[in-house]
PDB file of C-alpha atoms in Angstrom:
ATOM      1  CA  UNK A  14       0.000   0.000   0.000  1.00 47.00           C
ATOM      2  CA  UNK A  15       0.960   3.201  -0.906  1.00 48.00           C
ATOM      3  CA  UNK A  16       1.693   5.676   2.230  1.00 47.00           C
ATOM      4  CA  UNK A  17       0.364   8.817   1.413  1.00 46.00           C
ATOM      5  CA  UNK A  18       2.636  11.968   0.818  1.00 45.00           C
ATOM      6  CA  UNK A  19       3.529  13.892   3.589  1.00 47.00           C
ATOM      7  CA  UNK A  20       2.901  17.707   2.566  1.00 50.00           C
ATOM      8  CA  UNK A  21       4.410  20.382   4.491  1.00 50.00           C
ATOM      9  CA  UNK A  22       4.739  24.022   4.548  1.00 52.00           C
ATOM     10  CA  UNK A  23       7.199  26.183   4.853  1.00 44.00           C
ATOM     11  CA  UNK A  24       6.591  27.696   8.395  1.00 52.00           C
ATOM     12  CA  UNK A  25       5.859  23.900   9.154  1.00 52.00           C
ATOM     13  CA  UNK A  26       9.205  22.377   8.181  1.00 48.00           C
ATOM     14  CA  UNK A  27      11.600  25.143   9.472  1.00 50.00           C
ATOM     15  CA  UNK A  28       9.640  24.401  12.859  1.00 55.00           C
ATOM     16  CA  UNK A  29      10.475  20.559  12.554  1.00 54.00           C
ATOM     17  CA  UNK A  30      14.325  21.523  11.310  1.00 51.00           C
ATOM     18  CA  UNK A  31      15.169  24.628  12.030  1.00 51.00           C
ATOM     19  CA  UNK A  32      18.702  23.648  11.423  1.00 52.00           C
ATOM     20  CA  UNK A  33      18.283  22.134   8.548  1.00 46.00           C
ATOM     21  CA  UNK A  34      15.822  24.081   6.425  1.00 46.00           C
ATOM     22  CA  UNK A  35      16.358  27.542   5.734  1.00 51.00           C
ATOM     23  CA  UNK A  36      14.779  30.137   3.584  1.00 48.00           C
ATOM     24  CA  UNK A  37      16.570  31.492   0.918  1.00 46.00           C
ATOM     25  CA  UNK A  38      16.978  35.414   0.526  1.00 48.00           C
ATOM     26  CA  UNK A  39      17.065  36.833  -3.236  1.00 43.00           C
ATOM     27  CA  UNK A  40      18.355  40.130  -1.796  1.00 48.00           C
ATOM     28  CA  UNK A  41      21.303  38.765  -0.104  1.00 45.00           C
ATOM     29  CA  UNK A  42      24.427  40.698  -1.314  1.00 51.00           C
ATOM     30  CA  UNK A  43      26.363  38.118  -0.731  1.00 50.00           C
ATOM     31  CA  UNK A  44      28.243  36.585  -4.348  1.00 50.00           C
ATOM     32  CA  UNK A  45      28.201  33.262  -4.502  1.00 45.00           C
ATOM     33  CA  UNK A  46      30.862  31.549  -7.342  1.00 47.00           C
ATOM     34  CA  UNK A  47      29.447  29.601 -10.208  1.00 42.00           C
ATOM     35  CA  UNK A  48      31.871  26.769 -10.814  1.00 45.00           C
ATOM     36  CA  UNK A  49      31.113  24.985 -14.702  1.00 38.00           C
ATOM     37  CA  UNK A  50      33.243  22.257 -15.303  1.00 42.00           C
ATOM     38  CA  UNK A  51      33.602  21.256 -19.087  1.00 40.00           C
ATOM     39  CA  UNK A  52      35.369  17.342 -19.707  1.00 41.00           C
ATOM     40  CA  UNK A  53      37.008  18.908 -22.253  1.00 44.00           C
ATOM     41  CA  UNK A  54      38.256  21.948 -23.145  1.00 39.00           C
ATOM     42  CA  UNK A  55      36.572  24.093 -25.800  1.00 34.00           C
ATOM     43  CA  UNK A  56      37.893  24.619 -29.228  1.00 37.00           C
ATOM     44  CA  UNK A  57      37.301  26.829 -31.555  1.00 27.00           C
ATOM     45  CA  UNK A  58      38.033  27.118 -35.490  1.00 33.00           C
ATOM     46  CA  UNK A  59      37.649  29.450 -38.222  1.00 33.00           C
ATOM     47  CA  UNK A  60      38.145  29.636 -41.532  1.00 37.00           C
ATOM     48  CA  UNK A  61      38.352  33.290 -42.470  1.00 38.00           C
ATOM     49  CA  UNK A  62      42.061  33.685 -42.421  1.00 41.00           C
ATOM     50  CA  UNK A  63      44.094  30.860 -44.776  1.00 43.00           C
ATOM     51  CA  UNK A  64      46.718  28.697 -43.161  1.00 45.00           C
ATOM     52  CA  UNK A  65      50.184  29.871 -43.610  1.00 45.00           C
ATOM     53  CA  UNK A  66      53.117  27.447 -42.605  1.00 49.00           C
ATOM     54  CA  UNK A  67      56.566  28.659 -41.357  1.00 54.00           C
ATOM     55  CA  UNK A  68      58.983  28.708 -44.695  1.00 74.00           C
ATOM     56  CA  UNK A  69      62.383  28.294 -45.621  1.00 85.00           C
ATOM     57  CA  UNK A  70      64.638  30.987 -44.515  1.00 91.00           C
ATOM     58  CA  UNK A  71      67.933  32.613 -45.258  1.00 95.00           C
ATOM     59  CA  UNK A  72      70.875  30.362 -45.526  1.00 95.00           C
ATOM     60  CA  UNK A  73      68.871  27.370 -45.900  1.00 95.00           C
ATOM     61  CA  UNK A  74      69.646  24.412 -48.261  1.00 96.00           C
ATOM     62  CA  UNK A  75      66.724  23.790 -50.585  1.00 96.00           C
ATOM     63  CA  UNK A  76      65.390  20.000 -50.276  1.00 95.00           C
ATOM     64  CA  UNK A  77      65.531  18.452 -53.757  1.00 96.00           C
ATOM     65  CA  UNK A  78      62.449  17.229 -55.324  1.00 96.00           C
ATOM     66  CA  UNK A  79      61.339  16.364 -58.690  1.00 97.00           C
ATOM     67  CA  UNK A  80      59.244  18.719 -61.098  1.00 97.00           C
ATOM     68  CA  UNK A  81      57.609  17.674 -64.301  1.00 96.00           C
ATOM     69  CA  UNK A  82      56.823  20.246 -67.748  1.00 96.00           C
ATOM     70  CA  UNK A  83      56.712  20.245 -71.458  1.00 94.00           C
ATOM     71  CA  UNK A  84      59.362  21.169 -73.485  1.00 91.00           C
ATOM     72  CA  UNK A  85      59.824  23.172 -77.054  1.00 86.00           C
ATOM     73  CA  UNK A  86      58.836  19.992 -78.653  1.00 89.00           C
ATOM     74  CA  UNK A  87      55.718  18.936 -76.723  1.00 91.00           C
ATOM     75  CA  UNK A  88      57.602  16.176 -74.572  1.00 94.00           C
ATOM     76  CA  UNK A  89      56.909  15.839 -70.688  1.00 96.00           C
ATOM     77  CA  UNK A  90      60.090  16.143 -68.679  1.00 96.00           C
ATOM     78  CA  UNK A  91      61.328  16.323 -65.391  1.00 97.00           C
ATOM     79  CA  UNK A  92      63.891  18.203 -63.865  1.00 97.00           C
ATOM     80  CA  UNK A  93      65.146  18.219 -60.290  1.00 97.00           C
ATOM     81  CA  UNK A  94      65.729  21.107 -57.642  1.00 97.00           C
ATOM     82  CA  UNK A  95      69.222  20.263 -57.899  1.00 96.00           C
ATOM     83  CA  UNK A  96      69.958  20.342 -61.264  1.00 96.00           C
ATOM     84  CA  UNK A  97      67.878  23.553 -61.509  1.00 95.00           C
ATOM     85  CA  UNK A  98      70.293  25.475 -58.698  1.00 96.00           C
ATOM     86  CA  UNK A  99      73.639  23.598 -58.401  1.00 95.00           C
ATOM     87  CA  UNK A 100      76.626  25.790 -59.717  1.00 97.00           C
ATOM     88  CA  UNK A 101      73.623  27.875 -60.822  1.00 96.00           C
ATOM     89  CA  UNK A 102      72.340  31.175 -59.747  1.00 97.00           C
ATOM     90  CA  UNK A 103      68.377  31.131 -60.049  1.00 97.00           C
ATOM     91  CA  UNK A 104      65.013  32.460 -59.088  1.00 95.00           C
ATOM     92  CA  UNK A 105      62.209  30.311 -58.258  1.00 96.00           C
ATOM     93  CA  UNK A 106      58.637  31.434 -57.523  1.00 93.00           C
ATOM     94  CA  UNK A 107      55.577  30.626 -56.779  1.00 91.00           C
ATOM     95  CA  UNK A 108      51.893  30.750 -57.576  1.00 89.00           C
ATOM     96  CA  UNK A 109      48.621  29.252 -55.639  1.00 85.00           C
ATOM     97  CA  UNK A 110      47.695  28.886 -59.107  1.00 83.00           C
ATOM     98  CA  UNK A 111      47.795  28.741 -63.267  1.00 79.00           C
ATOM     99  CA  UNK A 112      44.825  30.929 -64.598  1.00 82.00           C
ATOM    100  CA  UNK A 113      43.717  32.581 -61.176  1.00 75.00           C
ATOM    101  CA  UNK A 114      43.486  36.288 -61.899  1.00 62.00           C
ATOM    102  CA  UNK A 115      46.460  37.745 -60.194  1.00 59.00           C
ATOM    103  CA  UNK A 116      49.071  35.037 -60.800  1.00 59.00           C
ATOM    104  CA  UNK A 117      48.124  35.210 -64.656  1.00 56.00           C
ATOM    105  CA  UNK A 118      47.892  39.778 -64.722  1.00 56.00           C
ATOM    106  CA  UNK A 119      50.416  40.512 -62.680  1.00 60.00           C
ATOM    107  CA  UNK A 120      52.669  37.622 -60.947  1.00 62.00           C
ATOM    108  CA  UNK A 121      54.383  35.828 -63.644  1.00 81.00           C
ATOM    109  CA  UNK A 122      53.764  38.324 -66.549  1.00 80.00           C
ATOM    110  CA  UNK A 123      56.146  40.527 -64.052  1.00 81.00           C
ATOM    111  CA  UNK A 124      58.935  38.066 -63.805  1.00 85.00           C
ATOM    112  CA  UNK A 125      58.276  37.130 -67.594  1.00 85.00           C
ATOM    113  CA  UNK A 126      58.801  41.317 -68.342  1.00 87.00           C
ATOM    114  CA  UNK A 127      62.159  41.386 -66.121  1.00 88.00           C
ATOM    115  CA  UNK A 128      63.817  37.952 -66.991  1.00 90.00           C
ATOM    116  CA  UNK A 129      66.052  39.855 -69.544  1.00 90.00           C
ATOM    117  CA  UNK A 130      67.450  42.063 -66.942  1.00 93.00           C
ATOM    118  CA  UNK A 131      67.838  39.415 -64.744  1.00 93.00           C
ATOM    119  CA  UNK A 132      69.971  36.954 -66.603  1.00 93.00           C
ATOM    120  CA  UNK A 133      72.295  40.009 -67.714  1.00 95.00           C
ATOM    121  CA  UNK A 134      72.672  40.207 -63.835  1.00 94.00           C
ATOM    122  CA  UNK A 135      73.894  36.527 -64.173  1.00 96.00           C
ATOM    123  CA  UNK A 136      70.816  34.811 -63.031  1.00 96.00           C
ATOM    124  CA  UNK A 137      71.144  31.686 -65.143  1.00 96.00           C
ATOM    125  CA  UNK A 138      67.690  30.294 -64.117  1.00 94.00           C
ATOM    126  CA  UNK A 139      63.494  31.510 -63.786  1.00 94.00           C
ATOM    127  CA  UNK A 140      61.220  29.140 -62.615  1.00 94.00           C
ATOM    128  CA  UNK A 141      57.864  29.156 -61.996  1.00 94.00           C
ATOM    129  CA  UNK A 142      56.266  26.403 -59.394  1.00 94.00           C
ATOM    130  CA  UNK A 143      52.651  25.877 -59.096  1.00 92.00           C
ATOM    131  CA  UNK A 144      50.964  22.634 -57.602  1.00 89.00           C
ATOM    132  CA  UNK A 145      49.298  22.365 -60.853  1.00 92.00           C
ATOM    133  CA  UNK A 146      49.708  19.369 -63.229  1.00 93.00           C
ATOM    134  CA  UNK A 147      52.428  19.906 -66.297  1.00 95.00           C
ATOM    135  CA  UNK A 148      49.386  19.890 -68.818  1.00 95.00           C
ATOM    136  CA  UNK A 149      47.718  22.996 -66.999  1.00 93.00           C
ATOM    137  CA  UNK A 150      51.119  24.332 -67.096  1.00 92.00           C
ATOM    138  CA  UNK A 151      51.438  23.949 -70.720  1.00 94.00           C
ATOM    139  CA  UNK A 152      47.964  25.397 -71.201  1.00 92.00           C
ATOM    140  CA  UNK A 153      49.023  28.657 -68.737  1.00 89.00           C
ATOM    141  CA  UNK A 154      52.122  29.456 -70.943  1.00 90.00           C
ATOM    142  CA  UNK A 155      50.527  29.276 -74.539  1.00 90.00           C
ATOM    143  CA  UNK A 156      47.796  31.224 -72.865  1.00 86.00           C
ATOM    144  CA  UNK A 157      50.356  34.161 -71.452  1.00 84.00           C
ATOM    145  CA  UNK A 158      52.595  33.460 -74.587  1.00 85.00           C
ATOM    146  CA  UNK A 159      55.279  32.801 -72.383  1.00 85.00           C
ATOM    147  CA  UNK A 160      58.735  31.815 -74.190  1.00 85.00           C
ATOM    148  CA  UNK A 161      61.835  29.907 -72.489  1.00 86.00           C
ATOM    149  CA  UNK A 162      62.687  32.703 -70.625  1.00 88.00           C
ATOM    150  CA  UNK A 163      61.073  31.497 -67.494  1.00 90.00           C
ATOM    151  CA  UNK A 164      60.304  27.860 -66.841  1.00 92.00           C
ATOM    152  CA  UNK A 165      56.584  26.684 -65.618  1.00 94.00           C
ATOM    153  CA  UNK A 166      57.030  23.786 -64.073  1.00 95.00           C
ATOM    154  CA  UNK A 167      54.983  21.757 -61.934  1.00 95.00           C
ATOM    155  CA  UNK A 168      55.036  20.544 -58.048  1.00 94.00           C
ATOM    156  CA  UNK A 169      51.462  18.510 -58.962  1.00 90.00           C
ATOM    157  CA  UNK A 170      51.914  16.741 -55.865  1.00 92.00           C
ATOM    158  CA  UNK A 171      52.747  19.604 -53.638  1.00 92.00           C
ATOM    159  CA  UNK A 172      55.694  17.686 -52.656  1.00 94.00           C
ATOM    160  CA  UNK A 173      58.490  20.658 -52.804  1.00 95.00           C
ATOM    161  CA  UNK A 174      56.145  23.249 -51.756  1.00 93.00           C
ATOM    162  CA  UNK A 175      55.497  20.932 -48.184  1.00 92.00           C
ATOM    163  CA  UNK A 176      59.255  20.322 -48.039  1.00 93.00           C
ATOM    164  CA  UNK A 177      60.173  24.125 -48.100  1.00 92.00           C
ATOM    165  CA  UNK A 178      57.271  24.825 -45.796  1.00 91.00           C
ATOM    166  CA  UNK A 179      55.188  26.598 -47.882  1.00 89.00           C
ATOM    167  CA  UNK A 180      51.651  25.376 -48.007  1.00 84.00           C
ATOM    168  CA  UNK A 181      48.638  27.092 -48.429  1.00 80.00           C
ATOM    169  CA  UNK A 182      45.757  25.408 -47.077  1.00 75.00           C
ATOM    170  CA  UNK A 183      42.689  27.349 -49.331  1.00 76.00           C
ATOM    171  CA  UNK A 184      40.165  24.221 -48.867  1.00 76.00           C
ATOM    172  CA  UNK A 185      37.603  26.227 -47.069  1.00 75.00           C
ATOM    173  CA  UNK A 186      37.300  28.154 -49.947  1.00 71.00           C
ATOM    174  CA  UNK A 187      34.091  28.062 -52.580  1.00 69.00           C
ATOM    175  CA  UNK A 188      36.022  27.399 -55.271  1.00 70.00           C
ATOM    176  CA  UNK A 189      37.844  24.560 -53.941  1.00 69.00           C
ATOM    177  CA  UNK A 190      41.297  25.238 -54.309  1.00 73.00           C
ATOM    178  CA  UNK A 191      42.438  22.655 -52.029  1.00 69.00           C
ATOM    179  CA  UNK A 192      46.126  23.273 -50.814  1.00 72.00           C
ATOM    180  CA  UNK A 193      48.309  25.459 -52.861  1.00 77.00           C
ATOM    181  CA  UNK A 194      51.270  27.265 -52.275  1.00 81.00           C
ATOM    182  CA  UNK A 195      52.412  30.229 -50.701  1.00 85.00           C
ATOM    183  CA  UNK A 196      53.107  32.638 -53.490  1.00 88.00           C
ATOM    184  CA  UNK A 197      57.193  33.493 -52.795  1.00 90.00           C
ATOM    185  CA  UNK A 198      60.438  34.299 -54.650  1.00 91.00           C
ATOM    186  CA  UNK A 199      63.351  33.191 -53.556  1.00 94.00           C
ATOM    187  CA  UNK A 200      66.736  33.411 -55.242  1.00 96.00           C
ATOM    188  CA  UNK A 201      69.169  31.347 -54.829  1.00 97.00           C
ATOM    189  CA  UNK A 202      72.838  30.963 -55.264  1.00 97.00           C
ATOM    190  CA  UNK A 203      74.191  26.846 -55.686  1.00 97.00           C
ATOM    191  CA  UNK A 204      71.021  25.662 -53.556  1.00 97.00           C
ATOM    192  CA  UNK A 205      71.384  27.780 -50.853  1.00 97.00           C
ATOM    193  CA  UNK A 206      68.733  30.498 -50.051  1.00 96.00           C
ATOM    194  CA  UNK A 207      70.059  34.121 -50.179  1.00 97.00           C
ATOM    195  CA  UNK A 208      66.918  36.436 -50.223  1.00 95.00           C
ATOM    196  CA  UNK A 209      63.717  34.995 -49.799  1.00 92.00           C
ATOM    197  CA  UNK A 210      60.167  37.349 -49.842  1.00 88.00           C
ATOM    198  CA  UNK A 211      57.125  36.042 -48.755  1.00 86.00           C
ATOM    199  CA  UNK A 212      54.208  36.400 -48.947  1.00 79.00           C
ATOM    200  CA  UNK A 213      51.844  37.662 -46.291  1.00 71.00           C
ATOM    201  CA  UNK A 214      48.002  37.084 -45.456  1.00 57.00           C
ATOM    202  CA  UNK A 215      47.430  36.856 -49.458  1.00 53.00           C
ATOM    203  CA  UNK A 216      48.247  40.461 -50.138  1.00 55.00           C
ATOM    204  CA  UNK A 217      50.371  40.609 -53.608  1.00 51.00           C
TER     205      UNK A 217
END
């Protein structure tokens, strides 16, 4: 059987327990902490600024790696970091992209405009690097009408742009980039680094 439920008032039950029960005051001016306890902490991501990696400095050695293009007669080749700096002075720069509006108006039309000074400063190589595949390399330099003077070749694989450090995670973007690189020019003197500019926060 059921006992029935023993209802009490207030007056009724402070009388019973004084020590026990008490009422609680609203105005008390007292501050009493509030303690939350989380089982983990909180994180927090965005995805408004890209992801910039730290990148090869002054005085480093440049990792070798392989890069693909096409030459003058329409054959796919592949050259290596090495051969493209040792005993060699040369510039090598970067784009997040072939075709994307400021690589392809201002970026490598600029280097393609100054490569005649620079060789009669003795810079025996240009390159371009993209992590774009050779054939939308190809495509890119008929496009600009680009001659030999500067090489587009490409990292398709992204695996020279991770070794150097210069990654550019755009996969938050619309357009779906997907990582890219930094955009950078370095110039370099028998594979060692002697002035390096980079990029910041995607300003060209």
């Amino acid at each position: 059987m059921d006992t029935p439920t023993r209802r009490m008032t207030w007056s009724a039950a402070k009388k019973e327990s004084p020590d026990i029960v008490k009422k609680p005051s609203f105005h008390s001016k007292q501050k009493v902490p509030c303690k939350f306890h989380h089982p983990k902490p909180l994180k927090f991501s965005t995805t408004a600024v890209p992801k910039i990696s730290a990148a090869i400095s002054v005085g480093d050695k440049l990792p070798d790696a392989t890069l693909s293009y096409f030459d003058s007669s329409d054959e796919l080749k592949t050259v290596s970091i090495s051969e493209l700096t040792s005993n060699k002075k040369a510039i090598l720069f970067a784009v997040p992209g072939a075709f994307t509006p400021t690589c392809s108006q201002k970026h490598l039309p600029g280097f393609v405009e100054k490569a005649g000074e620079l060789k009669a400063k003795g810079v025996d190589t240009i390159a371009c690097i993209s992590i774009n595949d050779a054939f939308v390399m190809k495509a890119w330099k008929k496009d600009l009408n680009v001659g030999d003077e500067v090489l587009l070749l490409s990292d398709g694989n992204g695996d020279f742009t991770k070794a150097i450090g210069c990654e550019l995670d755009l996969s938050d973007k619309p357009i779906g980039l997907g990582v890219r690189s930094r955009r950078y020019a370095i110039y370099v003197e028998d594979g060692i680094v002697k002035i390096s500019n980079l990029e910041e926060g995607g300003a060209f």
